[in-house]
mmCIF file of N, CA, C and O in Angstrom:
data_model
loop_
_atom_site.group_PDB
_atom_site.id
_atom_site.type_symbol
_atom_site.label_atom_id
_atom_site.label_comp_id
_atom_site.label_asym_id
_atom_site.label_seq_id
_atom_site.Cartn_x
_atom_site.Cartn_y
_atom_site.Cartn_z
ATOM 1 N N UNK A 1 0.820 -1.192 0.000
ATOM 2 C CA UNK A 1 0.000 0.000 0.000
ATOM 3 C C UNK A 1 0.866 1.258 0.000
ATOM 4 O O UNK A 1 0.448 2.294 0.430
ATOM 5 N N UNK A 2 2.086 1.121 -0.487
ATOM 6 C CA UNK A 2 2.978 2.265 -0.515
ATOM 7 C C UNK A 2 2.504 3.340 -1.489
ATOM 8 O O UNK A 2 2.634 4.511 -1.227
ATOM 9 N N UNK A 3 1.994 2.888 -2.621
ATOM 10 C CA UNK A 3 1.636 3.841 -3.664
ATOM 11 C C UNK A 3 0.294 3.451 -4.267
ATOM 12 O O UNK A 3 0.232 2.780 -5.282
ATOM 13 N N UNK A 4 -0.793 3.888 -3.648
ATOM 14 C CA UNK A 4 -2.120 3.580 -4.160
ATOM 15 C C UNK A 4 -2.403 4.386 -5.420
ATOM 16 O O UNK A 4 -2.015 5.544 -5.546
ATOM 17 N N UNK A 5 -3.104 3.771 -6.361
ATOM 18 C CA UNK A 5 -3.408 4.429 -7.626
ATOM 19 C C UNK A 5 -4.275 5.672 -7.418
ATOM 20 O O UNK A 5 -4.143 6.650 -8.142
ATOM 21 N N UNK A 6 -5.130 5.654 -6.411
ATOM 22 C CA UNK A 6 -6.008 6.807 -6.180
ATOM 23 C C UNK A 6 -5.240 8.026 -5.665
ATOM 24 O O UNK A 6 -5.729 9.145 -5.724
ATOM 25 N N UNK A 7 -4.027 7.828 -5.138
ATOM 26 C CA UNK A 7 -3.216 8.951 -4.648
ATOM 27 C C UNK A 7 -2.329 9.567 -5.727
ATOM 28 O O UNK A 7 -1.691 10.583 -5.482
ATOM 29 N N UNK A 8 -2.275 8.942 -6.905
ATOM 30 C CA UNK A 8 -1.435 9.461 -7.976
ATOM 31 C C UNK A 8 -2.033 10.731 -8.573
ATOM 32 O O UNK A 8 -3.244 10.864 -8.708
ATOM 33 N N UNK A 9 -1.152 11.661 -8.925
ATOM 34 C CA UNK A 9 -1.539 12.891 -9.611
ATOM 35 C C UNK A 9 -0.735 12.989 -10.890
ATOM 36 O O UNK A 9 0.437 12.619 -10.930
ATOM 37 N N UNK A 10 -1.354 13.490 -11.940
ATOM 38 C CA UNK A 10 -0.632 13.602 -13.206
ATOM 39 C C UNK A 10 0.128 14.927 -13.251
ATOM 40 O O UNK A 10 -0.305 15.939 -12.699
ATOM 41 N N UNK A 11 1.283 14.902 -13.892
ATOM 42 C CA UNK A 11 2.123 16.082 -14.054
ATOM 43 C C UNK A 11 2.936 15.917 -15.325
ATOM 44 O O UNK A 11 2.985 14.835 -15.915
ATOM 45 N N UNK A 12 3.553 16.973 -15.790
ATOM 46 C CA UNK A 12 4.409 16.915 -16.973
ATOM 47 C C UNK A 12 5.828 17.311 -16.572
ATOM 48 O O UNK A 12 6.029 18.076 -15.632
ATOM 49 N N UNK A 13 6.785 16.780 -17.302
ATOM 50 C CA UNK A 13 8.175 17.152 -17.082
ATOM 51 C C UNK A 13 8.892 17.205 -18.422
ATOM 52 O O UNK A 13 8.436 16.638 -19.413
ATOM 53 N N UNK A 14 10.012 17.921 -18.457
ATOM 54 C CA UNK A 14 10.834 18.043 -19.661
ATOM 55 C C UNK A 14 12.273 17.756 -19.278
ATOM 56 O O UNK A 14 12.774 18.283 -18.291
ATOM 57 N N UNK A 15 12.941 16.928 -20.056
ATOM 58 C CA UNK A 15 14.343 16.629 -19.802
ATOM 59 C C UNK A 15 15.227 17.741 -20.354
ATOM 60 O O UNK A 15 14.988 18.276 -21.435
ATOM 61 N N UNK A 16 16.256 18.088 -19.592
ATOM 62 C CA UNK A 16 17.214 19.110 -20.004
ATOM 63 C C UNK A 16 18.189 18.499 -21.002
ATOM 64 O O UNK A 16 18.805 17.465 -20.740
ATOM 65 N N UNK A 17 18.323 19.121 -22.188
ATOM 66 C CA UNK A 17 19.194 18.595 -23.230
ATOM 67 C C UNK A 17 20.552 19.287 -23.271
ATOM 68 O O UNK A 17 21.527 18.705 -23.718
ATOM 69 N N UNK A 18 20.625 20.513 -22.850
ATOM 70 C CA UNK A 18 21.892 21.255 -22.890
ATOM 71 C C UNK A 18 21.650 22.699 -23.290
ATOM 72 O O UNK A 18 20.523 23.192 -23.291
ATOM 73 N N UNK A 19 22.738 23.375 -23.636
ATOM 74 C CA UNK A 19 22.645 24.781 -24.040
ATOM 75 C C UNK A 19 22.970 24.918 -25.517
ATOM 76 O O UNK A 19 23.799 24.192 -26.054
ATOM 77 N N UNK A 20 22.305 25.870 -26.160
ATOM 78 C CA UNK A 20 22.518 26.166 -27.573
ATOM 79 C C UNK A 20 22.911 27.629 -27.687
ATOM 80 O O UNK A 20 22.330 28.497 -27.013
ATOM 81 N N UNK A 21 23.896 27.914 -28.528
ATOM 82 C CA UNK A 21 24.349 29.290 -28.716
ATOM 83 C C UNK A 21 23.257 30.115 -29.399
ATOM 84 O O UNK A 21 22.597 29.644 -30.327
ATOM 85 N N UNK A 22 23.076 31.348 -28.933
ATOM 86 C CA UNK A 22 22.097 32.263 -29.531
ATOM 87 C C UNK A 22 22.745 32.957 -30.722
ATOM 88 O O UNK A 22 23.873 33.439 -30.645
ATOM 89 N N UNK A 23 22.019 32.991 -31.834
ATOM 90 C CA UNK A 23 22.518 33.587 -33.072
ATOM 91 C C UNK A 23 21.690 34.829 -33.381
ATOM 92 O O UNK A 23 20.470 34.819 -33.253
ATOM 93 N N UNK A 24 22.365 35.925 -33.799
ATOM 94 C CA UNK A 24 21.632 37.147 -34.129
ATOM 95 C C UNK A 24 21.042 37.051 -35.534
ATOM 96 O O UNK A 24 21.137 36.033 -36.209
ATOM 97 N N UNK A 25 20.431 38.145 -36.003
ATOM 98 C CA UNK A 25 19.730 38.135 -37.290
ATOM 99 C C UNK A 25 20.685 37.969 -38.472
ATOM 100 O O UNK A 25 20.260 37.568 -39.558
ATOM 101 N N UNK A 26 21.963 38.264 -38.287
ATOM 102 C CA UNK A 26 22.936 38.130 -39.374
ATOM 103 C C UNK A 26 23.644 36.775 -39.362
ATOM 104 O O UNK A 26 24.504 36.512 -40.188
ATOM 105 N N UNK A 27 23.314 35.922 -38.396
ATOM 106 C CA UNK A 27 23.897 34.590 -38.347
ATOM 107 C C UNK A 27 25.136 34.462 -37.475
ATOM 108 O O UNK A 27 25.790 33.429 -37.480
ATOM 109 N N UNK A 28 25.484 35.521 -36.744
ATOM 110 C CA UNK A 28 26.657 35.467 -35.873
ATOM 111 C C UNK A 28 26.242 35.102 -34.455
ATOM 112 O O UNK A 28 25.181 35.500 -33.981
ATOM 113 N N UNK A 29 27.120 34.360 -33.761
ATOM 114 C CA UNK A 29 26.841 34.012 -32.371
ATOM 115 C C UNK A 29 27.000 35.248 -31.495
ATOM 116 O O UNK A 29 27.916 36.039 -31.690
ATOM 117 N N UNK A 30 26.111 35.395 -30.515
ATOM 118 C CA UNK A 30 26.140 36.568 -29.638
ATOM 119 C C UNK A 30 26.992 36.350 -28.396
ATOM 120 O O UNK A 30 27.251 37.286 -27.663
ATOM 121 N N UNK A 31 27.419 35.111 -28.150
ATOM 122 C CA UNK A 31 28.187 34.813 -26.940
ATOM 123 C C UNK A 31 27.306 34.367 -25.787
ATOM 124 O O UNK A 31 27.802 34.020 -24.725
ATOM 125 N N UNK A 32 26.002 34.411 -25.991
ATOM 126 C CA UNK A 32 25.070 33.955 -24.974
ATOM 127 C C UNK A 32 24.534 32.579 -25.371
ATOM 128 O O UNK A 32 24.638 32.171 -26.519
ATOM 129 N N UNK A 33 23.977 31.890 -24.404
ATOM 130 C CA UNK A 33 23.397 30.584 -24.704
ATOM 131 C C UNK A 33 22.023 30.472 -24.059
ATOM 132 O O UNK A 33 21.725 31.150 -23.081
ATOM 133 N N UNK A 34 21.208 29.598 -24.627
ATOM 134 C CA UNK A 34 19.850 29.367 -24.127
ATOM 135 C C UNK A 34 19.683 27.881 -23.840
ATOM 136 O O UNK A 34 20.179 27.038 -24.588
ATOM 137 N N UNK A 35 18.999 27.542 -22.755
ATOM 138 C CA UNK A 35 18.791 26.118 -22.458
ATOM 139 C C UNK A 35 17.783 25.503 -23.425
ATOM 140 O O UNK A 35 16.869 26.166 -23.894
ATOM 141 N N UNK A 36 17.961 24.218 -23.725
ATOM 142 C CA UNK A 36 17.016 23.498 -24.567
ATOM 143 C C UNK A 36 16.485 22.299 -23.787
ATOM 144 O O UNK A 36 17.196 21.705 -22.980
ATOM 145 N N UNK A 37 15.230 21.987 -24.034
ATOM 146 C CA UNK A 37 14.553 20.904 -23.337
ATOM 147 C C UNK A 37 13.884 19.987 -24.352
ATOM 148 O O UNK A 37 13.530 20.399 -25.448
ATOM 149 N N UNK A 38 13.680 18.735 -23.959
ATOM 150 C CA UNK A 38 12.961 17.776 -24.797
ATOM 151 C C UNK A 38 11.469 18.094 -24.748
ATOM 152 O O UNK A 38 11.017 18.973 -24.007
ATOM 153 N N UNK A 39 10.693 17.381 -25.534
ATOM 154 C CA UNK A 39 9.243 17.563 -25.533
ATOM 155 C C UNK A 39 8.667 17.172 -24.177
ATOM 156 O O UNK A 39 9.162 16.256 -23.517
ATOM 157 N N UNK A 40 7.594 17.836 -23.746
ATOM 158 C CA UNK A 40 6.982 17.503 -22.451
ATOM 159 C C UNK A 40 6.424 16.077 -22.453
ATOM 160 O O UNK A 40 5.892 15.606 -23.442
ATOM 161 N N UNK A 41 6.593 15.422 -21.311
ATOM 162 C CA UNK A 41 6.104 14.060 -21.124
ATOM 163 C C UNK A 41 5.140 14.068 -19.948
ATOM 164 O O UNK A 41 5.425 14.673 -18.915
ATOM 165 N N UNK A 42 3.981 13.427 -20.112
ATOM 166 C CA UNK A 42 3.010 13.361 -19.020
ATOM 167 C C UNK A 42 3.219 12.066 -18.244
ATOM 168 O O UNK A 42 3.434 11.003 -18.819
ATOM 169 N N UNK A 43 3.145 12.161 -16.918
ATOM 170 C CA UNK A 43 3.362 11.016 -16.048
ATOM 171 C C UNK A 43 2.446 11.152 -14.843
ATOM 172 O O UNK A 43 2.002 12.246 -14.519
ATOM 173 N N UNK A 44 2.159 10.051 -14.179
ATOM 174 C CA UNK A 44 1.404 10.133 -12.938
ATOM 175 C C UNK A 44 2.169 9.400 -11.849
ATOM 176 O O UNK A 44 2.736 8.329 -12.085
ATOM 177 N N UNK A 45 2.220 10.009 -10.681
ATOM 178 C CA UNK A 45 2.935 9.448 -9.536
ATOM 179 C C UNK A 45 2.375 10.085 -8.275
ATOM 180 O O UNK A 45 1.565 11.016 -8.319
ATOM 181 N N UNK A 46 2.817 9.594 -7.140
ATOM 182 C CA UNK A 46 2.397 10.124 -5.855
ATOM 183 C C UNK A 46 3.288 11.317 -5.513
ATOM 184 O O UNK A 46 4.506 11.177 -5.391
ATOM 185 N N UNK A 47 2.697 12.494 -5.367
ATOM 186 C CA UNK A 47 3.442 13.715 -5.070
ATOM 187 C C UNK A 47 3.108 14.139 -3.644
ATOM 188 O O UNK A 47 1.942 14.315 -3.298
ATOM 189 N N UNK A 48 4.140 14.314 -2.830
ATOM 190 C CA UNK A 48 3.924 14.685 -1.433
ATOM 191 C C UNK A 48 3.457 16.135 -1.333
ATOM 192 O O UNK A 48 3.693 16.938 -2.233
ATOM 193 N N UNK A 49 2.809 16.497 -0.218
ATOM 194 C CA UNK A 49 2.459 17.898 -0.013
ATOM 195 C C UNK A 49 3.717 18.744 0.151
ATOM 196 O O UNK A 49 4.782 18.219 0.466
ATOM 197 N N UNK A 50 3.593 20.027 -0.083
ATOM 198 C CA UNK A 50 4.745 20.924 0.039
ATOM 199 C C UNK A 50 5.233 20.947 1.481
ATOM 200 O O UNK A 50 4.450 21.034 2.422
ATOM 201 N N UNK A 51 6.534 20.849 1.630
ATOM 202 C CA UNK A 51 7.127 20.962 2.957
ATOM 203 C C UNK A 51 8.321 21.898 2.853
ATOM 204 O O UNK A 51 9.035 21.895 1.862
ATOM 205 N N UNK A 52 8.521 22.706 3.848
ATOM 206 C CA UNK A 52 9.633 23.639 3.815
ATOM 207 C C UNK A 52 9.416 24.769 4.787
ATOM 208 O O UNK A 52 8.678 24.651 5.763
ATOM 209 N N UNK A 53 10.057 25.893 4.513
ATOM 210 C CA UNK A 53 9.993 27.031 5.421
ATOM 211 C C UNK A 53 10.134 28.333 4.642
ATOM 212 O O UNK A 53 10.622 28.343 3.517
ATOM 213 N N UNK A 54 9.710 29.405 5.262
ATOM 214 C CA UNK A 54 9.921 30.750 4.744
ATOM 215 C C UNK A 54 10.739 31.501 5.775
ATOM 216 O O UNK A 54 10.490 31.414 6.973
ATOM 217 N N UNK A 55 11.736 32.232 5.302
ATOM 218 C CA UNK A 55 12.676 32.881 6.207
ATOM 219 C C UNK A 55 12.968 34.286 5.695
ATOM 220 O O UNK A 55 13.142 34.495 4.502
ATOM 221 N N UNK A 56 13.026 35.246 6.596
ATOM 222 C CA UNK A 56 13.341 36.626 6.238
ATOM 223 C C UNK A 56 14.854 36.816 6.332
ATOM 224 O O UNK A 56 15.470 36.520 7.343
ATOM 225 N N UNK A 57 15.450 37.309 5.251
ATOM 226 C CA UNK A 57 16.887 37.576 5.202
ATOM 227 C C UNK A 57 17.101 39.078 5.106
ATOM 228 O O UNK A 57 16.162 39.851 4.977
ATOM 229 N N UNK A 58 18.340 39.509 5.138
ATOM 230 C CA UNK A 58 18.668 40.938 5.078
ATOM 231 C C UNK A 58 18.254 41.557 3.746
ATOM 232 O O UNK A 58 17.865 42.721 3.699
ATOM 233 N N UNK A 59 18.311 40.802 2.653
ATOM 234 C CA UNK A 59 18.007 41.355 1.339
ATOM 235 C C UNK A 59 16.790 40.712 0.697
ATOM 236 O O UNK A 59 16.708 40.555 -0.507
ATOM 237 N N UNK A 60 15.823 40.295 1.504
ATOM 238 C CA UNK A 60 14.607 39.710 0.967
ATOM 239 C C UNK A 60 14.221 38.460 1.722
ATOM 240 O O UNK A 60 14.817 38.120 2.745
ATOM 241 N N UNK A 61 13.230 37.782 1.212
ATOM 242 C CA UNK A 61 12.769 36.575 1.891
ATOM 243 C C UNK A 61 13.209 35.337 1.109
ATOM 244 O O UNK A 61 13.306 35.353 -0.107
ATOM 245 N N UNK A 62 13.483 34.276 1.833
ATOM 246 C CA UNK A 62 13.904 33.016 1.249
ATOM 247 C C UNK A 62 12.782 32.007 1.435
ATOM 248 O O UNK A 62 12.394 31.706 2.559
ATOM 249 N N UNK A 63 12.228 31.541 0.331
ATOM 250 C CA UNK A 63 11.177 30.527 0.370
ATOM 251 C C UNK A 63 11.774 29.218 -0.111
ATOM 252 O O UNK A 63 12.266 29.132 -1.228
ATOM 253 N N UNK A 64 11.760 28.231 0.713
ATOM 254 C CA UNK A 64 12.316 26.930 0.364
ATOM 255 C C UNK A 64 11.255 25.858 0.584
ATOM 256 O O UNK A 64 11.030 25.426 1.704
ATOM 257 N N UNK A 65 10.579 25.497 -0.502
ATOM 258 C CA UNK A 65 9.542 24.477 -0.442
ATOM 259 C C UNK A 65 9.901 23.361 -1.412
ATOM 260 O O UNK A 65 10.352 23.614 -2.528
ATOM 261 N N UNK A 66 9.705 22.144 -0.984
ATOM 262 C CA UNK A 66 10.028 20.979 -1.810
ATOM 263 C C UNK A 66 8.835 20.048 -1.909
ATOM 264 O O UNK A 66 8.043 19.931 -0.972
ATOM 265 N N UNK A 67 8.732 19.392 -3.043
ATOM 266 C CA UNK A 67 7.796 18.292 -3.238
ATOM 267 C C UNK A 67 8.622 17.050 -3.517
ATOM 268 O O UNK A 67 9.668 17.125 -4.160
ATOM 269 N N UNK A 68 8.169 15.914 -3.052
ATOM 270 C CA UNK A 68 8.840 14.655 -3.314
ATOM 271 C C UNK A 68 7.925 13.808 -4.184
ATOM 272 O O UNK A 68 6.748 13.630 -3.866
ATOM 273 N N UNK A 69 8.466 13.306 -5.299
ATOM 274 C CA UNK A 69 7.697 12.453 -6.205
ATOM 275 C C UNK A 69 8.076 11.005 -5.910
ATOM 276 O O UNK A 69 9.248 10.637 -5.955
ATOM 277 N N UNK A 70 7.062 10.191 -5.617
ATOM 278 C CA UNK A 70 7.299 8.805 -5.276
ATOM 279 C C UNK A 70 6.714 7.925 -6.374
ATOM 280 O O UNK A 70 5.527 7.974 -6.654
ATOM 281 N N UNK A 71 7.576 7.139 -7.009
ATOM 282 C CA UNK A 71 7.138 6.187 -8.020
ATOM 283 C C UNK A 71 7.359 4.789 -7.475
ATOM 284 O O UNK A 71 8.254 4.552 -6.671
ATOM 285 N N UNK A 72 6.569 3.869 -7.912
ATOM 286 C CA UNK A 72 6.731 2.504 -7.436
ATOM 287 C C UNK A 72 6.452 1.534 -8.545
ATOM 288 O O UNK A 72 5.543 1.639 -9.281
#
């Protein structure tokens, strides 16, 4: 009973493929790069509720919340 089907939620994810150089309108590289991802894939798994904390820092607030995806 670790992973009941009724507790599964569907979500999408994309795999990171790498970085690609950005090219301007004349065909020259600009020196910058952009990340590329694979096509979105839909999956269903047990996703835990958000757990974490919010903390006030000197230069703003830090929100650290995590979800854990459990597959079986």
